[in-house]
mmCIF file of C-alpha atoms in Angstrom:
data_model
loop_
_atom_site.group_PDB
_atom_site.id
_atom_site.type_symbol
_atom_site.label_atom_id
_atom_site.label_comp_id
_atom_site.label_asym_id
_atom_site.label_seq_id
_atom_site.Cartn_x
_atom_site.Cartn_y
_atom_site.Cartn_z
ATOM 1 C CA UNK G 1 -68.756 41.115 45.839
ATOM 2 C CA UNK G 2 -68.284 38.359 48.690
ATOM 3 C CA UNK G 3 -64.910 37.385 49.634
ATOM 4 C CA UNK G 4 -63.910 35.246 52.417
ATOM 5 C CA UNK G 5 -61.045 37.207 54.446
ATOM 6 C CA UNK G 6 -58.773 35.512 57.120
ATOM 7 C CA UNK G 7 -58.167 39.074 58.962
ATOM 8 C CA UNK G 8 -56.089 37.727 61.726
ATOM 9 C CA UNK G 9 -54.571 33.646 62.641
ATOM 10 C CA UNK G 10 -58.138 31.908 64.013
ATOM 11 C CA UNK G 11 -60.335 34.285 62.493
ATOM 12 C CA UNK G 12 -62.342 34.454 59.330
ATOM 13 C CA UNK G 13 -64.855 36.490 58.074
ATOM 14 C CA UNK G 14 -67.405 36.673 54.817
ATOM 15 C CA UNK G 15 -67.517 40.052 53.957
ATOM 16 C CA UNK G 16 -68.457 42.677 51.040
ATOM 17 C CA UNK G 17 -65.576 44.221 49.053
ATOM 18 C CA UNK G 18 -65.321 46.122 45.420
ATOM 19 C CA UNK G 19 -65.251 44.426 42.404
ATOM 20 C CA UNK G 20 -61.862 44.838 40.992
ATOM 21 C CA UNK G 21 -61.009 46.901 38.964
ATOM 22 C CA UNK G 22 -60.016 46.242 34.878
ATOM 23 C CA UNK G 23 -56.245 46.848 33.883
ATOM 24 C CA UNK G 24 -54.320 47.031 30.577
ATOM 25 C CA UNK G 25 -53.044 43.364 29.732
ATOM 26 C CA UNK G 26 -55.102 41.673 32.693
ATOM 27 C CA UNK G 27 -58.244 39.412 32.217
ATOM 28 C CA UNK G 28 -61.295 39.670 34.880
ATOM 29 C CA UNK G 29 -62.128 36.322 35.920
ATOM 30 C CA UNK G 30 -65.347 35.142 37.721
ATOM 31 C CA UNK G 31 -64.276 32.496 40.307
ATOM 32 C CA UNK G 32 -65.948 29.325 40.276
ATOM 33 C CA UNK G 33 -64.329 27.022 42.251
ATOM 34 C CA UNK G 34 -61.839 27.067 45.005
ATOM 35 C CA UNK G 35 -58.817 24.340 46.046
ATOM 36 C CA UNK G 36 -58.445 24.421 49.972
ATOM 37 C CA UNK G 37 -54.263 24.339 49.948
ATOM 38 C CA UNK G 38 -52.395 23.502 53.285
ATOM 39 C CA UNK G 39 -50.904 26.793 52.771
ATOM 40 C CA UNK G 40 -54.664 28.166 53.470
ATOM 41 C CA UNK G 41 -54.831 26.138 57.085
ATOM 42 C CA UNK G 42 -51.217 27.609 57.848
ATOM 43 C CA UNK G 43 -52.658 31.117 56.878
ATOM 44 C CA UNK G 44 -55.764 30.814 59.126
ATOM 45 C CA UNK G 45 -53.428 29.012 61.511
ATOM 46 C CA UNK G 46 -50.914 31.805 62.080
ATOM 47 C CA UNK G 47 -47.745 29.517 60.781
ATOM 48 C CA UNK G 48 -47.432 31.329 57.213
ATOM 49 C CA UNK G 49 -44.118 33.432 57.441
ATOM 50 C CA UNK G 50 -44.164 36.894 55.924
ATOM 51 C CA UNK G 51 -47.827 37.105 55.719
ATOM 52 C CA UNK G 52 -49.927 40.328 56.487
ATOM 53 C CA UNK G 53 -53.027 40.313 57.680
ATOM 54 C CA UNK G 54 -56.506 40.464 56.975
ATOM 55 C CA UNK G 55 -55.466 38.188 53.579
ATOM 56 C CA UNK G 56 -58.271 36.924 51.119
ATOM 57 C CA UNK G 57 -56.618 33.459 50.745
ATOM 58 C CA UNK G 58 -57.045 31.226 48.291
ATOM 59 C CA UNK G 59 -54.667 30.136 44.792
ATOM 60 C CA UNK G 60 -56.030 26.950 43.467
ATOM 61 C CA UNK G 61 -58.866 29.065 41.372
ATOM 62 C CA UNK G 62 -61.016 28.137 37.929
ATOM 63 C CA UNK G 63 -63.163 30.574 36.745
ATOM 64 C CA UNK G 64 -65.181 32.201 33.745
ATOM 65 C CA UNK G 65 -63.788 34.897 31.446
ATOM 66 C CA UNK G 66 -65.885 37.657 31.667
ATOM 67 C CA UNK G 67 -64.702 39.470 28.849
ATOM 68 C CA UNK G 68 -62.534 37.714 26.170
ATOM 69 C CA UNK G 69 -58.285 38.368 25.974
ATOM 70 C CA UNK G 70 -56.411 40.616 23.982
ATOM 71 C CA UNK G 71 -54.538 37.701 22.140
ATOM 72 C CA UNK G 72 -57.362 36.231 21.424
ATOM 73 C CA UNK G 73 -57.068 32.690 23.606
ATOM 74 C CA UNK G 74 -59.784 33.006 25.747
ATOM 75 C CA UNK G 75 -63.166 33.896 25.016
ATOM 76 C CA UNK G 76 -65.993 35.577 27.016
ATOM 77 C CA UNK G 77 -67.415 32.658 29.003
ATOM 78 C CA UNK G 78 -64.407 30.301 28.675
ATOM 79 C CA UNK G 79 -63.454 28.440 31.845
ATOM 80 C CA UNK G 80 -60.016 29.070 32.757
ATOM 81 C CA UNK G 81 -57.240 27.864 35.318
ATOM 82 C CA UNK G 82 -55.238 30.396 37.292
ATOM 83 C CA UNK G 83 -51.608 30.424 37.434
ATOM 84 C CA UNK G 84 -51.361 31.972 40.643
ATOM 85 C CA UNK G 85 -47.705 32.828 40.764
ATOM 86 C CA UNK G 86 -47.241 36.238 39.868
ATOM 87 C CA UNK G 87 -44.075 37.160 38.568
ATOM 88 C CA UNK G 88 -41.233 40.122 37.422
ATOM 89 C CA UNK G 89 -40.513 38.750 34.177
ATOM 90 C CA UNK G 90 -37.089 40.204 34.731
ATOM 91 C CA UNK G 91 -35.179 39.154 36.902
ATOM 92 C CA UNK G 92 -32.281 35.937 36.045
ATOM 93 C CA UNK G 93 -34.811 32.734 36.835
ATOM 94 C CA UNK G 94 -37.441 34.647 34.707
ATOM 95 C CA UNK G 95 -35.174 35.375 31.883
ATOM 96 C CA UNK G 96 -33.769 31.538 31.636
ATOM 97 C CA UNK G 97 -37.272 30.443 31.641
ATOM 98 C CA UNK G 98 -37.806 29.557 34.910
ATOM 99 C CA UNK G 99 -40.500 31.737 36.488
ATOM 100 C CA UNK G 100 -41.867 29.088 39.205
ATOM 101 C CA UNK G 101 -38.574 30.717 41.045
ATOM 102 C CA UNK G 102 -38.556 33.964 40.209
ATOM 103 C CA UNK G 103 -37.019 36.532 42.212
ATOM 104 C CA UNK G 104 -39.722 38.813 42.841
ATOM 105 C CA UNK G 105 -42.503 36.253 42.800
ATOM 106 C CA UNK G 106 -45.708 37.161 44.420
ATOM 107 C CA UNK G 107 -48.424 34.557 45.148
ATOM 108 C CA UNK G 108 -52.331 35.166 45.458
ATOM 109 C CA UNK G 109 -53.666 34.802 48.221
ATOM 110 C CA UNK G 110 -49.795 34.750 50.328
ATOM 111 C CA UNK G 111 -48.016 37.572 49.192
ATOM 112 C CA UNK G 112 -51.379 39.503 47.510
ATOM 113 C CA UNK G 113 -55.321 39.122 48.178
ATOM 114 C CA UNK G 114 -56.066 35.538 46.602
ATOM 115 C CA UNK G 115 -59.391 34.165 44.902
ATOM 116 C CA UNK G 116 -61.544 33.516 47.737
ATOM 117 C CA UNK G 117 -63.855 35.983 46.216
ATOM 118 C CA UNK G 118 -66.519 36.709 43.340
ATOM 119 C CA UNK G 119 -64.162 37.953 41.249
ATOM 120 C CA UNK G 120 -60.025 37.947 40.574
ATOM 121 C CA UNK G 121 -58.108 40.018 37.962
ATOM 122 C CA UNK G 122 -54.421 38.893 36.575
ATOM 123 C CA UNK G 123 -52.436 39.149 33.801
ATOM 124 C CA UNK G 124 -53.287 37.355 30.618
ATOM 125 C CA UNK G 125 -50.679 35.261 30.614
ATOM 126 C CA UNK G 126 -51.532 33.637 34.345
ATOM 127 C CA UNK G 127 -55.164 32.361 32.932
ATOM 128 C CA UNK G 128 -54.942 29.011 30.603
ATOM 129 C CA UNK G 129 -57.969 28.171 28.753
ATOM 130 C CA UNK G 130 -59.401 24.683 30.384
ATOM 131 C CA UNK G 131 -61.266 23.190 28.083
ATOM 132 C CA UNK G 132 -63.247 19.669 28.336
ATOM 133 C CA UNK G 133 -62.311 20.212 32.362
ATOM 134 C CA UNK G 134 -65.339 20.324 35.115
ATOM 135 C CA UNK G 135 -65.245 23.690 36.968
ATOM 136 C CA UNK G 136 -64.390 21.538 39.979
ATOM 137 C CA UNK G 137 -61.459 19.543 38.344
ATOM 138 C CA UNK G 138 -59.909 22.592 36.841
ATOM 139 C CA UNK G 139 -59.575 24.311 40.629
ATOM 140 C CA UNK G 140 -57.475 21.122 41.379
ATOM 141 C CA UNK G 141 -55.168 21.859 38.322
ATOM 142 C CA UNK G 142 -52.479 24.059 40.578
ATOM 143 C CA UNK G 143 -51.666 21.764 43.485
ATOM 144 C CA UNK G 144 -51.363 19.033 41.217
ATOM 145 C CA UNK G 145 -49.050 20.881 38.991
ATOM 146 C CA UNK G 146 -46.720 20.933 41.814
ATOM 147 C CA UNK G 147 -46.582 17.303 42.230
ATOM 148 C CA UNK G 148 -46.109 17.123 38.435
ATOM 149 C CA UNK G 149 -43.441 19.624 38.074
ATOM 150 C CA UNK G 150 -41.833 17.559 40.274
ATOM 151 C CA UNK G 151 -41.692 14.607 38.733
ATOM 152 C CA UNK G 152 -40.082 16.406 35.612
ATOM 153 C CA UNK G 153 -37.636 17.591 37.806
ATOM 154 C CA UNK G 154 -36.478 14.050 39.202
ATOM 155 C CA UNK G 155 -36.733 12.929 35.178
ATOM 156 C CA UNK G 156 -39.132 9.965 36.890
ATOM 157 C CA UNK G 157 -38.960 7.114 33.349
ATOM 158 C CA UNK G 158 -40.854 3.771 32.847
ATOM 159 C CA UNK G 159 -39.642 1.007 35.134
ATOM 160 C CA UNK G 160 -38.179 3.193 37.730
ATOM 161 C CA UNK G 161 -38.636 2.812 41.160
ATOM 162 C CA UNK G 162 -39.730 5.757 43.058
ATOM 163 C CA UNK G 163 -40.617 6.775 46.537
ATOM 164 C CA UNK G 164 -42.753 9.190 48.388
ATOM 165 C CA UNK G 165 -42.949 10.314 51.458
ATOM 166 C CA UNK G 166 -45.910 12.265 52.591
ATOM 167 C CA UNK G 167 -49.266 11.353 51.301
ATOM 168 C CA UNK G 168 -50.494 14.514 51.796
ATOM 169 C CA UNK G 169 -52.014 15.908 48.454
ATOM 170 C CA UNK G 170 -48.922 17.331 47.272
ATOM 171 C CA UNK G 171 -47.115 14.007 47.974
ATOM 172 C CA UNK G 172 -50.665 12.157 46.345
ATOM 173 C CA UNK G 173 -50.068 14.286 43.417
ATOM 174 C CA UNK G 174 -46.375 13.240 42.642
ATOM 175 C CA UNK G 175 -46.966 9.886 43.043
ATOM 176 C CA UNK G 176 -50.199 9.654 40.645
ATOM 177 C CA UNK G 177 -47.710 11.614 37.966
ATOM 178 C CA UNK G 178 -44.787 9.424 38.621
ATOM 179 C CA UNK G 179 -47.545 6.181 38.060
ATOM 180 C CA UNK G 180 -48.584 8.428 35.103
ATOM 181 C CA UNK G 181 -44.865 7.752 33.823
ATOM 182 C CA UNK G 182 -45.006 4.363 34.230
ATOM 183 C CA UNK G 183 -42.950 4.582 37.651
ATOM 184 C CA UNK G 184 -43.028 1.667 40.468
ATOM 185 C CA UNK G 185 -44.613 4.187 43.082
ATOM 186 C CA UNK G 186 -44.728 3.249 46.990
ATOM 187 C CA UNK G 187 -46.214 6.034 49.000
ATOM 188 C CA UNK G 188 -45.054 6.449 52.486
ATOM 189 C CA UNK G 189 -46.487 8.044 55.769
ATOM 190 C CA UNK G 190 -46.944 8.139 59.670
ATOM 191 C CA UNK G 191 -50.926 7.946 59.412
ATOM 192 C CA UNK G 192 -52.183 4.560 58.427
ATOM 193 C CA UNK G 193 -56.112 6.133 57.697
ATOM 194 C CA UNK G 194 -54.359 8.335 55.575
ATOM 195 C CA UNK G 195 -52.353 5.704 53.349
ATOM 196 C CA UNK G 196 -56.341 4.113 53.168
ATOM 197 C CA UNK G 197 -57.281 7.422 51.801
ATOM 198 C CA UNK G 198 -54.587 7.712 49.103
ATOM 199 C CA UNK G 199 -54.884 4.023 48.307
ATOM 200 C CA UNK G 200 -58.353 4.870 47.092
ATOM 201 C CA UNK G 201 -56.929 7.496 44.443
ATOM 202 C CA UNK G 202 -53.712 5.458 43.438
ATOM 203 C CA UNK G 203 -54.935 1.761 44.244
ATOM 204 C CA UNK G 204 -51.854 0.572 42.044
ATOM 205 C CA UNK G 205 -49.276 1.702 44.641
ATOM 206 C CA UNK G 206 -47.663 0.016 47.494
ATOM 207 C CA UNK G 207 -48.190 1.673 50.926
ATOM 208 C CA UNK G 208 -46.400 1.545 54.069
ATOM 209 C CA UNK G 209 -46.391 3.020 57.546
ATOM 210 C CA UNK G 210 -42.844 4.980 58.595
ATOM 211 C CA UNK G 211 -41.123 2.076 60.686
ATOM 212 C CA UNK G 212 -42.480 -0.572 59.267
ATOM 213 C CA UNK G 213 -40.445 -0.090 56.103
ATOM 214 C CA UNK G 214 -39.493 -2.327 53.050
ATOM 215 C CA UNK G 215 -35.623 -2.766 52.636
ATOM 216 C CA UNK G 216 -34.595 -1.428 49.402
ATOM 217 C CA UNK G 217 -33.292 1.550 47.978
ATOM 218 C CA UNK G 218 -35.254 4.051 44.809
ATOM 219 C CA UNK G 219 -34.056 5.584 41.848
ATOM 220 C CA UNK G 220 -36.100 8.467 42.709
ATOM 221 C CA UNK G 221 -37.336 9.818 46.000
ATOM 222 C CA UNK G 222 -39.770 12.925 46.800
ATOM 223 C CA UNK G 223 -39.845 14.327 50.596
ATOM 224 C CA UNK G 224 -43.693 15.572 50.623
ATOM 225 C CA UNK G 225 -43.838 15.315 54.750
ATOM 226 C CA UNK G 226 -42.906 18.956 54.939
ATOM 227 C CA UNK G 227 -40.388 17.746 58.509
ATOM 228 C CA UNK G 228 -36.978 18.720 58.248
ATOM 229 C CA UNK G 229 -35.909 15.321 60.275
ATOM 230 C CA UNK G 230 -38.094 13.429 57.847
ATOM 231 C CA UNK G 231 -36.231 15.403 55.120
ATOM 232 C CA UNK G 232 -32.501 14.978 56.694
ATOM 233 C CA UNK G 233 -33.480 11.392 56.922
ATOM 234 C CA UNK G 234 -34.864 10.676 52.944
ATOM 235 C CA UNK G 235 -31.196 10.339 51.605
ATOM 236 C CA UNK G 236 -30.848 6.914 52.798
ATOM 237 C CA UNK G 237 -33.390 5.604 50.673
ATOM 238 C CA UNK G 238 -31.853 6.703 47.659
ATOM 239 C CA UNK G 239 -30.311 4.068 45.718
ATOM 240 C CA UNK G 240 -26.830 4.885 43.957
ATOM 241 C CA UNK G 241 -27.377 7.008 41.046
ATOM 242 C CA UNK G 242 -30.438 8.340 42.188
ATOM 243 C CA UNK G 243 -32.150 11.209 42.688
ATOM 244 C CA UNK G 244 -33.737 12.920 45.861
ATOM 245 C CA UNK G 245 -36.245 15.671 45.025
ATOM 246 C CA UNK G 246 -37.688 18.254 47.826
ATOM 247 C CA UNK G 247 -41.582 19.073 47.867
ATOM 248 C CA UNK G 248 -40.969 20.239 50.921
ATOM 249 C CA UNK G 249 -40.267 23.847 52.171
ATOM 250 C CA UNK G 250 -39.604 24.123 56.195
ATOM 251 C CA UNK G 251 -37.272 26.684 58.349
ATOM 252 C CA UNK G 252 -34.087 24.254 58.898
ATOM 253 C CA UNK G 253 -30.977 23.094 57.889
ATOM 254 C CA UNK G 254 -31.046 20.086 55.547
ATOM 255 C CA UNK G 255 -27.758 17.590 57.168
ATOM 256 C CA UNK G 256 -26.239 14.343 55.958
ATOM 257 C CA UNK G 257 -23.197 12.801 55.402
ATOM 258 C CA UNK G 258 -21.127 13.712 52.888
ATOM 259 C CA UNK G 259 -19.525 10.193 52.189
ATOM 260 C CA UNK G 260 -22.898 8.739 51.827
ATOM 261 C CA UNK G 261 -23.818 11.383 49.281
ATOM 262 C CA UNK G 262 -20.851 11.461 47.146
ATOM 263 C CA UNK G 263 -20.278 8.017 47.049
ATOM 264 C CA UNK G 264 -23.712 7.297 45.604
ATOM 265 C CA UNK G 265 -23.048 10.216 43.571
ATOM 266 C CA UNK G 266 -26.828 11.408 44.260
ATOM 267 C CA UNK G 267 -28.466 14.068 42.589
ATOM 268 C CA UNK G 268 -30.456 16.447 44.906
ATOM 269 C CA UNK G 269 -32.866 18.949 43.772
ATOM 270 C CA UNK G 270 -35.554 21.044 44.876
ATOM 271 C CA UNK G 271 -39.145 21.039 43.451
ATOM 272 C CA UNK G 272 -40.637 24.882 43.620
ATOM 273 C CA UNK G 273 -43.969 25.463 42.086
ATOM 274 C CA UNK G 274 -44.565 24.962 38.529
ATOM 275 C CA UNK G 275 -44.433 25.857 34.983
ATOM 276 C CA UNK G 276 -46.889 26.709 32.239
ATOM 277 C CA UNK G 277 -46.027 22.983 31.128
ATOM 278 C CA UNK G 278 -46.567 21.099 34.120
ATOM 279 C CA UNK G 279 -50.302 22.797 34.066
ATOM 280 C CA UNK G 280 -50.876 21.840 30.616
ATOM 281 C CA UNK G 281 -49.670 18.227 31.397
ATOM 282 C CA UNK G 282 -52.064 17.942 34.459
ATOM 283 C CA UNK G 283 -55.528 19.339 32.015
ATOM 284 C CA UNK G 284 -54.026 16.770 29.483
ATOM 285 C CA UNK G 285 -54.021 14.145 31.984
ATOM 286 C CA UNK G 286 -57.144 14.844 33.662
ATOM 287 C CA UNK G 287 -58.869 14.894 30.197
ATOM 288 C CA UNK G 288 -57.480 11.569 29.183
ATOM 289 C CA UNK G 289 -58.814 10.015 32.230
ATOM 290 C CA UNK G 290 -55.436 9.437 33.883
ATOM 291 C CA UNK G 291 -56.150 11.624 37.022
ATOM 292 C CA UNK G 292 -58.915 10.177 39.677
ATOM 293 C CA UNK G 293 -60.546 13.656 40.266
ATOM 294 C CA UNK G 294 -63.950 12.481 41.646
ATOM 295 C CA UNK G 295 -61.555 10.408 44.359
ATOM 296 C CA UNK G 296 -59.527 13.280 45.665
ATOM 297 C CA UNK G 297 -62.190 16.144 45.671
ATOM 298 C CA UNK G 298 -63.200 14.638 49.262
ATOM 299 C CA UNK G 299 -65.448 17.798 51.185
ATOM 300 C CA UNK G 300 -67.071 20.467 49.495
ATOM 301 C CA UNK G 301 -68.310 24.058 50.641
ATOM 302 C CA UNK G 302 -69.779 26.729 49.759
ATOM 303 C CA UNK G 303 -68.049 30.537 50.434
ATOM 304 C CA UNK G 304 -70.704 31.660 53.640
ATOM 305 C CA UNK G 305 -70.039 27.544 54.833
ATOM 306 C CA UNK G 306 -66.595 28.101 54.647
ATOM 307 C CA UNK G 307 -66.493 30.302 57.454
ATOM 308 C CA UNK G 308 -67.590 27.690 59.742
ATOM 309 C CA UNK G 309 -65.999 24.605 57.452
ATOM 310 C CA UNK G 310 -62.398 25.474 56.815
ATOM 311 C CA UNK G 311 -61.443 25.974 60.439
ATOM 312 C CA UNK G 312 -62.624 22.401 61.624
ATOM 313 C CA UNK G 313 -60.708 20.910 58.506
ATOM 314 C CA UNK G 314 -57.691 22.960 59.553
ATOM 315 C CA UNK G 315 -57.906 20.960 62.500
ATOM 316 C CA UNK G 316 -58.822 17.634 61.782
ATOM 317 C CA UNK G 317 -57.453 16.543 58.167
ATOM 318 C CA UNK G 318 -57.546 13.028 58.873
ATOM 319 C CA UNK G 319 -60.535 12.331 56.454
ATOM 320 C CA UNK G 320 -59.625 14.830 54.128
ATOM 321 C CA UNK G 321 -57.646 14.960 50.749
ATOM 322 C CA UNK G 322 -58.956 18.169 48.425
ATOM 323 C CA UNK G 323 -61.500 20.265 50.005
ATOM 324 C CA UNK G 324 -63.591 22.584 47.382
ATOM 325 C CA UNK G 325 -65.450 25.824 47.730
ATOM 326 C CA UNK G 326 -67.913 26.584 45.461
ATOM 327 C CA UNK G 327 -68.774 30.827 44.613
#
């Protein structure tokens, strides 16, 4: 089968590997469609820690069954989502229902060979059934389930004003599910062509350039920017009572000060992956028309193309929210 393998930082390579092989409880899956994550860039990049090389990359996947489950959810043929976090099912953040952080968790196409390829195997329970979704909007599921889960986590209600900084697609996808909730959104970044770019998904929200901020303080704010000084500096935006949720993962020490944090009694929490429900919510939303898919699936590829393609978007992202390769 073809399979598109990064085999060391600056190099990638189409190439010809085995089909892989069936296993007890797993479901084959023919890949369709393929999210370009910013994880991807950092892999091809060299900036992914604790990454061995060659890697197929690739975890924002939708595919067809190609033979039907054991439980009797997904039939031969069905398109599917991948839940690409693969996970113990044992340890304590498993056990309390929280897999996203589980202690053994293993990621395609990070921590194992990815879906950049023909075809993927995983366990049953990582494939959701994606009905009334387009192959394409169904590979955009995953990163959006991030920005989703995150809103859950900050408990983001009707009427509340909320922040984000980073309109990246991470930081695009929180802010369309905060909007979802009925949240006063205002998306914040460094690059003015890329605020133009996110307007065009979420025209509803405000937008403004870092240092040419609004006074005023949020009852919810998401770090997206993935800077630890643009993270150290996101408390001050919290209003009292709030709540500052990080996107974000970077090497670095998060610092403020104490008074300030105590004495509006903020509530800080970190935003890892997501859950079963945060998927369903994002096919849910996508089917009801909620989520501007044809807006943030900008660039499009096919698997040979992406040789050539994802290394000039890894450089130059200025144009770029959601790049797609098709199998």
């Amino acid at each position: 089968m073809k399979a598109l393998v990064c085999v060391e930082p600056g190099r990638l390579e189409r190439t010809e590997r085995p089909r892989p092989d069936a296993k007890p409880g797993h479901i084959r899956i023919r890949i369709g469609h393929i999210g370009i994550c910013g994880t991807d860039y950092h892999i091809y990049g060299g900036q992914q820690p604790f990454l061995n090389y060659p890697r197929v990359m690739g975890h924002e996947l939708s595919g067809r069954a190609v033979e039907a489950s054991s439980d009797g959810r997904i039939a031969a043929g069905d398109l599917v989502v991948v839940n690409p976090y693969m996970t113990c099912g044992a340890c304590h953040a498993c056990a309390i229902g929280k897999p996203n952080c589980c202690e053994n968790i293993a990621v395609l196409g990070v921590h194992a060979d990815g879906g950049m390829c023909e075809e993927i195997v995983v366990p049953e329970a990582n494939a959701y059934p994606a009905e009334g979704l387009s192959e394409k909007a169904a590979a955009m599921v995953e990163f959006l389930a991030i920005g989703a889960h995150g809103v859950r986590r900050g408990r983001v209600r009707a009427g509340s004003r909320v922040l984000v900084v980073g309109a990246g697609p991470i930081g695009l996808g929180a802010a369309i599910f905060a909007a979802i909730e009925g949240a006063e959104v205002t998306l914040r970044d460094t690059s003015a062509p890329r605020l133009e770019l996110a307007a065009t998904a979420l025209p509803q929200a405000r937008y403004e350039l870092v240092g040419q901020e609004a006074a005023g303080a949020y009852d919810t704010v998401f770090d997206a920017t993935g800077n630890i000084k643009a993270m150290n500096a996101g408390l001050q935006w919290v209003a009292h009572g709030g709540a500052y949720v990080l996107l974000s993962v970077v090497k670095g020490d998060l610092t403020f000060a104490d008074p300030e944090f105590h004495k509006r009694e903020t509530t800080l929490l970190a935003s890892r992956n997501a859950l079963k429900e945060d998927f369903e919510h994002v096919m849910a939303s996508i089917r009801n028309g909620n989520v501007p898919i044809d807006v943030l699936a900008t660039h499009e590829t096919g698997i040979d193309e992406a040789v050539t393609n994802l290394p000039l978007w890894a450089e130059d992202r200025g144009t770029l929210i959601k790049a797609i390769i098709r199998v």
